[in-house]
Coordinates of C-alpha atoms and ligand atoms in Angstrom, one line a residue:
M432 CA -42.6 -33.5 -3.3
M433 CA -43.6 -32.6 0.2
K434 CA -41.5 -29.8 1.7
T435 CA -40.3 -30.2 5.2
I436 CA -38.2 -27.9 7.5
F437 CA -35.0 -29.3 9.0
E438 CA -33.4 -27.4 11.9
A439 CA -30.0 -28.1 13.4
Q440 CA -27.3 -26.6 15.5
D441 CA -23.5 -27.2 15.3
F442 CA -20.3 -25.8 16.5
I443 CA -18.1 -24.9 13.5
M444 CA -15.6 -22.0 12.9
N445 CA -15.3 -21.7 16.6
T446 CA -18.9 -20.5 17.0
G447 CA -22.5 -21.8 17.2
V448 CA -24.1 -22.4 13.8
E449 CA -27.8 -22.6 13.5
Q450 CA -29.5 -23.7 10.2
K451 CA -33.1 -23.9 9.2
I452 CA -33.7 -25.4 5.7
C453 CA -37.0 -25.9 3.9
G454 CA -37.2 -27.7 0.6
P455 CA -37.0 -31.2 -0.8
A456 CA -34.6 -33.4 1.2
P457 CA -33.5 -30.6 3.6
R458 CA -31.5 -33.0 5.8
S459 CA -29.2 -33.9 2.9
I460 CA -28.8 -30.1 2.1
Y461 CA -27.9 -29.6 5.7
E462 CA -25.3 -32.4 5.7
A463 CA -23.7 -31.1 2.6
S464 CA -23.6 -27.5 4.0
V465 CA -21.9 -28.7 7.2
E466 CA -19.3 -30.4 5.1
K467 CA -18.9 -27.2 3.2
L468 CA -18.5 -25.2 6.4
H469 CA -15.8 -27.5 7.7
M470 CA -14.0 -27.2 4.4
L471 CA -14.2 -23.4 4.6
E472 CA -12.9 -23.4 8.1
D473 CA -10.0 -25.7 7.1
R474 CA -9.2 -23.1 4.4
M475 CA -9.6 -19.8 6.3
S476 CA -8.6 -20.6 9.9
F477 CA -5.8 -18.5 11.5
Y478 CA -5.2 -21.3 13.9
R479 CA -4.9 -24.3 11.6
D480 CA -1.4 -25.0 10.2
E481 CA -2.8 -26.4 7.0
S482 CA -5.1 -23.5 6.2
E483 CA -4.5 -21.2 3.3
T484 CA -4.3 -18.3 5.8
S485 CA -1.4 -20.1 7.6
L486 CA 0.3 -21.0 4.4
L487 CA 0.2 -17.4 3.3
N488 CA 1.3 -16.1 6.7
R489 CA 4.2 -18.6 6.8
H490 CA 5.4 -17.5 3.4
A491 CA 5.4 -13.8 4.3
G492 CA 8.5 -12.1 2.9
K493 CA 9.5 -15.3 1.0
E494 CA 7.3 -15.9 -2.0
A495 CA 3.9 -15.6 -3.5
V496 CA 1.5 -18.4 -2.7
K497 CA -1.1 -20.0 -5.1
L498 CA -4.5 -19.8 -3.5
S499 CA -8.0 -21.4 -4.1
K500 CA -10.6 -19.3 -6.0
D501 CA -12.5 -18.9 -2.7
M502 CA -9.5 -17.5 -0.9
M503 CA -8.6 -15.1 -3.8
F504 CA -12.2 -13.9 -3.8
I505 CA -12.2 -13.2 -0.1
L506 CA -8.9 -11.3 -0.3
E507 CA -10.1 -9.3 -3.3
Q508 CA -13.3 -8.4 -1.4
A509 CA -11.3 -7.5 1.7
Q510 CA -9.2 -5.1 -0.3
E511 CA -12.3 -3.5 -1.7
F512 CA -13.8 -3.0 1.8
A513 CA -10.5 -1.7 3.1
Y514 CA -10.6 0.9 0.3
L515 CA -14.2 1.8 1.0
S516 CA -13.6 2.2 4.7
K517 CA -10.3 4.1 4.2
N518 CA -8.5 1.2 5.9
T519 CA -10.6 1.2 9.1
F520 CA -11.4 -2.4 8.1
H521 CA -8.5 -4.4 6.8
I522 CA -7.3 -8.0 7.2
L523 CA -3.7 -7.2 8.0
L524 CA -4.2 -6.2 11.6
A525 CA -3.3 -9.7 12.8
P526 CA 0.0 -8.7 14.6
L527 CA -2.1 -6.2 16.7
V528 CA -4.9 -8.7 17.2
Q529 CA -2.4 -11.3 18.4
L530 CA -0.6 -8.8 20.7
W531 CA -3.9 -8.0 22.4
R532 CA -5.0 -11.7 22.6
N533 CA -1.7 -12.5 24.3
A534 CA -2.1 -9.5 26.6
G535 CA -5.4 -10.9 27.7
A536 CA -4.0 -14.4 28.3
K537 CA -1.2 -12.9 30.5
N538 CA -3.4 -10.3 32.1
K539 CA -0.8 -7.6 31.3
L540 CA -1.4 -4.5 29.1
P541 CA 0.9 -4.3 26.0
S542 CA 3.5 -1.5 26.3
H543 CA 3.5 1.5 23.9
D544 CA 6.6 0.1 22.2
Q545 CA 5.0 -3.3 21.7
I546 CA 1.9 -1.6 20.2
S547 CA 4.0 0.6 17.8
D548 CA 6.1 -2.4 16.8
A549 CA 2.9 -4.4 16.0
L550 CA 1.3 -1.4 14.2
A551 CA 4.4 -1.1 12.0
L552 CA 3.6 -4.6 10.6
C553 CA -0.1 -3.8 10.0
D554 CA 0.1 -1.9 6.8
S555 CA -2.8 -2.8 4.5
E556 CA -0.5 -2.4 1.5
N557 CA 1.6 -5.4 2.6
L558 CA -0.7 -7.8 0.8
V559 CA -0.2 -7.9 -3.0
L560 CA -2.6 -10.0 -5.1
D561 CA -1.9 -11.2 -8.6
K562 CA -5.4 -11.9 -9.9
T563 CA -4.3 -13.4 -13.2
A564 CA -1.9 -15.9 -11.5
G565 CA -4.3 -16.5 -8.6
T566 CA -1.5 -15.8 -6.1
A567 CA -1.0 -13.6 -3.0
Y568 CA 2.3 -12.2 -1.6
L569 CA 2.6 -10.9 2.0
K570 CA 5.5 -8.7 3.0
A571 CA 7.8 -9.9 5.8
G572 CA 6.3 -9.8 9.3
S573 CA 2.7 -9.3 8.1
M574 CA -0.1 -11.7 8.8
I575 CA -3.7 -11.9 7.6
D576 CA -6.7 -12.6 9.8
L577 CA -10.1 -13.2 8.3
G578 CA -12.0 -12.9 11.6
A579 CA -14.0 -9.9 10.5
I580 CA -15.1 -11.3 7.1
G581 CA -14.8 -15.1 7.0
K582 CA -18.2 -15.9 8.6
G583 CA -19.9 -13.5 6.2
F584 CA -18.3 -15.3 3.2
A585 CA -19.3 -18.7 4.7
A586 CA -23.0 -17.5 5.1
D587 CA -23.0 -16.4 1.4
V588 CA -21.6 -19.8 0.3
C589 CA -24.2 -21.7 2.3
C590 CA -27.1 -19.7 1.0
D591 CA -26.0 -20.2 -2.6
F592 CA -25.6 -23.8 -1.9
Y593 CA -29.1 -24.1 -0.3
R594 CA -30.6 -22.5 -3.4
E595 CA -28.6 -24.7 -5.8
L596 CA -29.8 -27.8 -4.0
G597 CA -33.4 -26.8 -4.3
A598 CA -34.2 -25.1 -0.9
S599 CA -37.0 -22.6 -1.2
S600 CA -36.5 -21.0 2.2
A601 CA -33.5 -21.1 4.6
F602 CA -31.8 -19.4 7.5
I603 CA -28.2 -19.6 8.7
N604 CA -26.8 -18.0 11.8
L605 CA -23.0 -18.3 12.1
G606 CA -22.3 -16.8 15.5
G607 CA -24.5 -13.8 15.1
N608 CA -23.8 -13.5 11.4
V609 CA -27.2 -14.2 9.8
K610 CA -28.3 -14.8 6.2
T611 CA -31.7 -15.7 4.9
L612 CA -32.9 -17.4 1.7
G613 CA -36.4 -16.3 0.6
K614 CA -39.1 -15.8 3.2
R615 CA -40.0 -18.1 6.1
P616 CA -41.8 -21.2 5.0
D617 CA -45.1 -19.6 6.2
G618 CA -44.6 -16.8 3.7
K619 CA -43.8 -14.2 6.3
P620 CA -40.4 -12.3 6.5
W621 CA -37.8 -13.6 8.8
A622 CA -37.5 -11.6 12.0
I623 CA -33.8 -11.3 13.1
G624 CA -33.5 -10.2 16.7
L625 CA -30.8 -7.5 17.5
Q626 CA -29.0 -8.2 20.8
H627 CA -29.2 -5.4 23.4
P628 CA -25.5 -4.5 24.0
D629 CA -26.0 -4.1 27.7
K630 CA -28.3 -7.1 28.5
P631 CA -27.7 -10.8 28.8
R632 CA -27.6 -12.8 25.6
G633 CA -31.0 -13.4 24.0
N634 CA -32.4 -9.9 25.0
S635 CA -33.3 -8.1 21.8
Y636 CA -33.8 -4.3 21.6
G637 CA -35.2 -4.6 18.1
A638 CA -35.6 -6.9 15.1
I639 CA -35.0 -6.7 11.4
L640 CA -37.8 -8.2 9.1
C641 CA -36.2 -9.5 6.0
A642 CA -36.1 -11.9 3.1
D643 CA -33.0 -12.8 1.0
Q644 CA -30.8 -10.5 3.2
S645 CA -27.9 -10.8 5.5
V646 CA -28.0 -9.2 9.0
V647 CA -24.6 -8.8 10.7
T648 CA -23.8 -7.0 14.0
S649 CA -20.4 -5.9 15.3
G650 CA -20.3 -4.7 18.9
A651 CA -17.9 -4.2 21.7
Y652 CA -20.0 -6.4 23.9
E653 CA -19.6 -9.5 21.7
R654 CA -16.0 -10.5 22.7
Y655 CA -13.7 -8.9 25.1
Q656 CA -11.1 -9.6 27.7
V657 CA -10.4 -8.2 31.1
I658 CA -6.9 -6.9 31.8
D659 CA -6.2 -5.4 35.2
G660 CA -9.9 -5.2 35.9
T661 CA -10.7 -3.2 32.7
K662 CA -12.6 -4.6 29.7
Y663 CA -10.9 -4.5 26.3
H664 CA -13.0 -5.5 23.3
H665 CA -11.9 -7.3 20.1
I666 CA -12.3 -4.6 17.4
M667 CA -9.1 -2.8 16.7
D668 CA -8.4 0.8 15.7
G669 CA -5.5 0.5 13.3
Q670 CA -4.6 4.2 13.9
T671 CA -4.2 4.0 17.7
G672 CA -3.3 0.3 18.1
Y673 CA -5.9 0.1 20.8
P674 CA -9.4 -1.4 20.8
S675 CA -11.6 1.1 19.0
A676 CA -12.9 3.9 21.3
S677 CA -16.1 4.0 19.3
D678 CA -19.1 6.2 20.1
L679 CA -21.2 3.1 19.3
K680 CA -22.2 0.1 21.3
S681 CA -23.1 -1.9 18.2
V682 CA -23.7 -1.6 14.5
T683 CA -26.0 -3.9 12.4
V684 CA -25.6 -3.9 8.7
I685 CA -28.2 -5.3 6.3
S686 CA -27.1 -6.4 2.8
E687 CA -27.8 -9.0 0.2
S688 CA -24.2 -9.9 0.6
S689 CA -23.1 -11.3 4.0
I690 CA -19.4 -10.8 3.3
Q691 CA -20.2 -7.1 2.7
A692 CA -22.4 -6.9 5.9
D693 CA -19.7 -8.6 7.9
A694 CA -16.8 -6.3 6.7
L695 CA -18.8 -3.1 6.9
S696 CA -20.3 -3.7 10.3
T697 CA -16.8 -4.1 11.7
A698 CA -15.6 -0.9 9.8
A699 CA -18.7 1.2 10.8
F700 CA -18.2 0.2 14.4
V701 CA -14.6 1.6 14.3
M702 CA -15.6 4.7 12.3
G703 CA -18.4 5.7 14.7
L704 CA -21.9 7.0 14.0
K705 CA -21.2 9.9 11.6
K706 CA -18.6 8.3 9.3
G707 CA -20.2 4.9 9.7
V708 CA -23.5 6.3 8.2
D709 CA -21.5 7.8 5.3
L710 CA -19.8 4.4 4.7
I711 CA -23.2 2.6 4.6
Y712 CA -24.6 5.1 2.1
N713 CA -21.4 5.0 -0.1
A714 CA -21.4 1.2 -0.1
K715 CA -25.1 1.1 -1.2
C716 CA -26.0 -1.6 1.4
T717 CA -29.6 -2.2 2.1
G718 CA -29.2 -0.3 5.4
A719 CA -27.9 -0.2 8.9
V720 CA -28.9 0.2 12.5
F721 CA -26.6 2.0 14.9
F722 CA -26.9 1.6 18.7
T723 CA -24.9 4.5 20.3
A724 CA -23.1 4.8 23.6
A725 CA -25.9 7.1 24.7
N726 CA -28.4 4.3 24.1
E727 CA -30.0 5.9 21.1
V728 CA -30.9 4.0 17.9
Y729 CA -30.3 5.4 14.4
L730 CA -31.7 3.9 11.2
T731 CA -30.5 4.6 7.7
K732 CA -33.2 5.8 5.3
G733 CA -35.5 3.1 4.1
M734 CA -35.0 0.8 7.1
K735 CA -38.0 2.0 9.1
P736 CA -40.5 -0.5 7.5
H737 CA -38.1 -3.3 8.1
F738 CA -37.3 -2.5 11.7
R739 CA -39.2 -3.2 14.9
L740 CA -38.2 -1.4 18.1
M741 CA -38.8 -3.7 21.1
E742 CA -37.5 -1.4 23.9
R743 CA -38.3 2.1 25.0
L744 CA -35.3 3.8 23.3
K745 CA -35.1 7.0 21.3
C746 CA -35.0 6.0 17.6
Y747 CA -34.1 8.4 14.8
E748 CA -33.7 8.2 11.0
I749 CA -30.3 9.5 9.8
Ligands
LIG1168 P1 -16.3 -8.7 13.8 O1 -16.7 -9.5 14.9 O2 -16.8 -9.2 12.4 O3 -16.5 -7.3 13.9 O4 -14.7 -9.0 13.6 C1 -13.8 -8.8 14.7 C2 -12.6 -9.7 14.5 O5 -11.9 -9.3 13.3 C3 -11.6 -9.6 15.6 O6 -11.8 -10.6 16.5 C4 -10.3 -9.7 14.9 O7 -9.9 -11.0 14.7 C5 -10.5 -9.0 13.6 N1 -10.4 -7.5 13.7 C6 -10.3 -6.7 14.7 N2 -10.3 -5.4 14.4 C7 -10.4 -5.4 13.0 C8 -10.5 -4.3 12.0 N3 -10.4 -3.0 12.4 N4 -10.5 -4.7 10.7 C9 -10.6 -6.0 10.4 N5 -10.6 -7.0 11.2 C10 -10.5 -6.7 12.5
LIG1169 MG1 -17.2 -8.3 10.7

């Protein structure tokens, strides 16, 4: 059968979703994957009353909740990444994330008391999983938020799905969270542009050349709010209760697993260059690219052949 490429853009999971699919009947693969993405959003969303996230949050302090296999898998993975990152990444920071979201909406900084009250509810130990029963229990006052991991999981699910339905080559970009299946239809590797943290959207400082890999970036520039004229970004430091004062502007993680790349890019951003590099080596990801506050670029070992620098920046291997 003739192979054609199908390309489409949608808005799902509160973000732009771009898909390119090559294989037999790519349009039907696309339609099925859109349905899957809506289903995952319904399951994971913090803002939907009927989601499993909301169900678990509502039952905090009351009883354990039976969850779908997908959701249990995400929560187990999240615990693994929390452990690897010494809790720099964890999904129980929702009370703090909410506090800062509300502060942005009211244009008023949270007080120290509000921050320490929220932090007291953000203990990563407050989620208890029973893998045999397929249930999760949250301690009173705690909430989960899959904002730093959910899109990665969804990208993995879509790529598995493309493959199962016969696609030979595909690309999905879920709001900057990219995953590729195979090479491009012309046999070349995919080139994933890396956004320059200080330039308008669409300006890349470099690119990752890859096949069968996920490329995920976390950066202060991605989402932020202005309170009293100062920018406060969306990635939290669970030690201080403030947006992370990272020595990085962005971190890009490359991994076969998008859920891993998503979680670890968030973690490495908070940990900063030195500890972030250790994290990437410990986790045995394919690699990472660090863009520092001093506008220098650091590549983990083995990344050089897969990285193209597109700006005049100092670039080192670390
Ligand atoms: P990302 O864009 O993948 O780095 O994820 C950032 C989102 O995850 C934020 O908008 C919050 O919803 C949530 N979040 C913020 N800080 C953390 C953190 N340290 N660990 C896990 N999730 C976080
Ligand atoms: Mg993330």
